Short mmCIF file of C-alpha atoms and ligand atoms in Angstrom, two decimals:
data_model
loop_
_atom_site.label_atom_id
_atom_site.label_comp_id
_atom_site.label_asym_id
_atom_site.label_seq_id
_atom_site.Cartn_x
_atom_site.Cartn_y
_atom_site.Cartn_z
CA UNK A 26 4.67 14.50 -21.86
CA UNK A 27 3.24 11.48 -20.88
CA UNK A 28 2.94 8.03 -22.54
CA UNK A 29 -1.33 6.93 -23.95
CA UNK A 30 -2.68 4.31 -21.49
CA UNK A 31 -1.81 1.44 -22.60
CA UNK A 32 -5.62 -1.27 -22.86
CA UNK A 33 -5.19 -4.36 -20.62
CA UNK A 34 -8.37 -6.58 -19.68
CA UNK A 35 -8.63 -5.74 -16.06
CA UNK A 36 -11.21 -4.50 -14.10
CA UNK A 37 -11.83 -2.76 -10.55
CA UNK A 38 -12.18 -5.27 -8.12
CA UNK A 39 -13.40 -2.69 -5.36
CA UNK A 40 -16.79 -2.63 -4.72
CA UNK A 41 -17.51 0.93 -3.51
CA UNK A 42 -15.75 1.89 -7.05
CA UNK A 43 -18.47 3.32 -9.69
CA UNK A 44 -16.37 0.90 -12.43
CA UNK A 45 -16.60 -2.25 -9.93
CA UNK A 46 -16.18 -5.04 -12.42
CA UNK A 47 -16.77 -2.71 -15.49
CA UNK A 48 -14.13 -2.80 -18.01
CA UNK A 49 -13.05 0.63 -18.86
CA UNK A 50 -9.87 0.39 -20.59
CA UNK A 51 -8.45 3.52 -20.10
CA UNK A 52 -9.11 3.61 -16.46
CA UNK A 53 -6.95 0.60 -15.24
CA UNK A 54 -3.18 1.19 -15.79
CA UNK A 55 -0.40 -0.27 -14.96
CA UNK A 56 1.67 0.82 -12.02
CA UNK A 57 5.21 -1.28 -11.61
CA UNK A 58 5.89 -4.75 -10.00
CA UNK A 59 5.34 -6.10 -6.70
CA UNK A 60 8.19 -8.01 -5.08
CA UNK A 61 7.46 -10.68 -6.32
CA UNK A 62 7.55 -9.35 -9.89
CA UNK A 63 4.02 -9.51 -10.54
CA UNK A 64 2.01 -6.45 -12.31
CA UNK A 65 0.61 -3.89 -10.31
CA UNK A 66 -2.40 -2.28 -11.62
CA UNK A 67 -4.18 0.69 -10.35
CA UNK A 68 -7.66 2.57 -10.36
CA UNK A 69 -7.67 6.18 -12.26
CA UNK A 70 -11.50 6.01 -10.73
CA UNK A 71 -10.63 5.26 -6.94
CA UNK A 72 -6.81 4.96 -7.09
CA UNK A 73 -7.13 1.18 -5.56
CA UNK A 74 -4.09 -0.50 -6.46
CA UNK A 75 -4.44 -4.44 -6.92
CA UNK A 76 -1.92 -7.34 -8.33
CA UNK A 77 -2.15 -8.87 -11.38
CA UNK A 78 -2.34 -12.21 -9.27
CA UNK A 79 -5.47 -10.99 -7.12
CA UNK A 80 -8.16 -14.12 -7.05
CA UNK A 81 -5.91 -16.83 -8.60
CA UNK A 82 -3.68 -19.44 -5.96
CA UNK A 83 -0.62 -17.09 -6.81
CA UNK A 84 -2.15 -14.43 -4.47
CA UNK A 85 0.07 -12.60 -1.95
CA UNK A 86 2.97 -15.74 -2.43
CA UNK A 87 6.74 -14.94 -2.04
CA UNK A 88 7.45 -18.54 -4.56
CA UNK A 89 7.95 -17.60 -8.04
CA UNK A 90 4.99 -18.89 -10.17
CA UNK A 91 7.45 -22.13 -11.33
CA UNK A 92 8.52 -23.21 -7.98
CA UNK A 93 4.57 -23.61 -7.10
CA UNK A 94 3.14 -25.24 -9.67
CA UNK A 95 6.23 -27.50 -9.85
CA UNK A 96 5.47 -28.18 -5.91
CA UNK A 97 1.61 -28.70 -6.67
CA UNK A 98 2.98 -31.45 -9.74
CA UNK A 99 4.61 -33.36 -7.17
CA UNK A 100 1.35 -32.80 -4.86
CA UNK A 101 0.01 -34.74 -7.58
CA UNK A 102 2.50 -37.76 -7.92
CA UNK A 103 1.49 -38.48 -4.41
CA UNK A 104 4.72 -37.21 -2.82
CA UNK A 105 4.58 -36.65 1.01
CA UNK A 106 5.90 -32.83 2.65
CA UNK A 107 8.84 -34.10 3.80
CA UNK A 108 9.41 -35.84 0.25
CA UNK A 109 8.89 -32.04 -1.31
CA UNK A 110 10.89 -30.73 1.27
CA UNK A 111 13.68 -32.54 0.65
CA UNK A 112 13.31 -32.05 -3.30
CA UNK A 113 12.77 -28.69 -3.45
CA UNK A 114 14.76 -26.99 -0.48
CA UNK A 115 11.52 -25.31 0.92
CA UNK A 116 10.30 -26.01 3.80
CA UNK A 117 7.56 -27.81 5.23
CA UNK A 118 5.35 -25.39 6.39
CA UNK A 119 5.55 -23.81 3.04
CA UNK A 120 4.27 -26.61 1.10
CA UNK A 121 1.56 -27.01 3.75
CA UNK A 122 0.31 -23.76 3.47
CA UNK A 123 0.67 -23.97 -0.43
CA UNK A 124 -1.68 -27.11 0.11
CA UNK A 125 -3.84 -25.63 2.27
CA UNK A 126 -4.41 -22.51 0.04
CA UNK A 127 -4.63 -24.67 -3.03
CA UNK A 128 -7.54 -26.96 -1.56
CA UNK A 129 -9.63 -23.81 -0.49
CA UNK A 130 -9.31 -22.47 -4.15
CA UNK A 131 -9.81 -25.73 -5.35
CA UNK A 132 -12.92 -25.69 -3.06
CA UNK A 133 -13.98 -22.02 -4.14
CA UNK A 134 -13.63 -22.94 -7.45
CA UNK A 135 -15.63 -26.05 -6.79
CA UNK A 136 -18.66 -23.94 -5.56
CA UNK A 137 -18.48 -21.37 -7.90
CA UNK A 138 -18.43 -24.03 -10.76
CA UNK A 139 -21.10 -25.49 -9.34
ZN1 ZN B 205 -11.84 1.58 -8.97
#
């Protein structure tokens, strides 16, 4: 016997889907945990799976959520790479590429807001 759907506040976010950006409860369930331990949702309609984390900076990263908003708060306080590097452990192509993907949403963001 299976369990009721549970309701979450998710939508399709495939566009050839007839519930693209509709939200229809009962149609978006949840379906386990990435590697990264995020929630994985999926389609009934099209059977498109998609991440909890899908259009936010957390997208497709291996860093748990802490690690990158604690590297982004030292971002902040002006801290160079190699100062990060040596902080956190990770290295500096990481936090480079966490820059670079946090000034193009930053950027989106910006146009969208605007
Ligand atoms: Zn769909």
């Amino acid at each position: 016997m299976s369990q009721p759907r549970s309701e979450n506040d998710r939508y399709c976010p495939n566009e050839k889907c007839t519930l693209y950006r509709k939200r229809k409860y009962n149609e978006i369930v949840r379906n386990g945990h990435n590697y990264a331990g995020h929630q994985v949702f999926r389609c009934m309609c099209c059977g498109k799976q998609f991440v909890e984390t899908l259009g936010t900076p957390f997208y497709g990263k291996r860093l748990p959520e802490k690690e990158i908003i604690g590297i982004c708060k030292l971002l902040v306080e002006k801290n160079g790479v190699r100062s990060i590097e040596r902080i956190t452990g990770h290295h500096r192509d990481t936090i480079s590429n966490l820059l670079k993907d946090m000034a193009e949403h930053a950027e989106m963001m910006n146009e969208f807001l605007l």
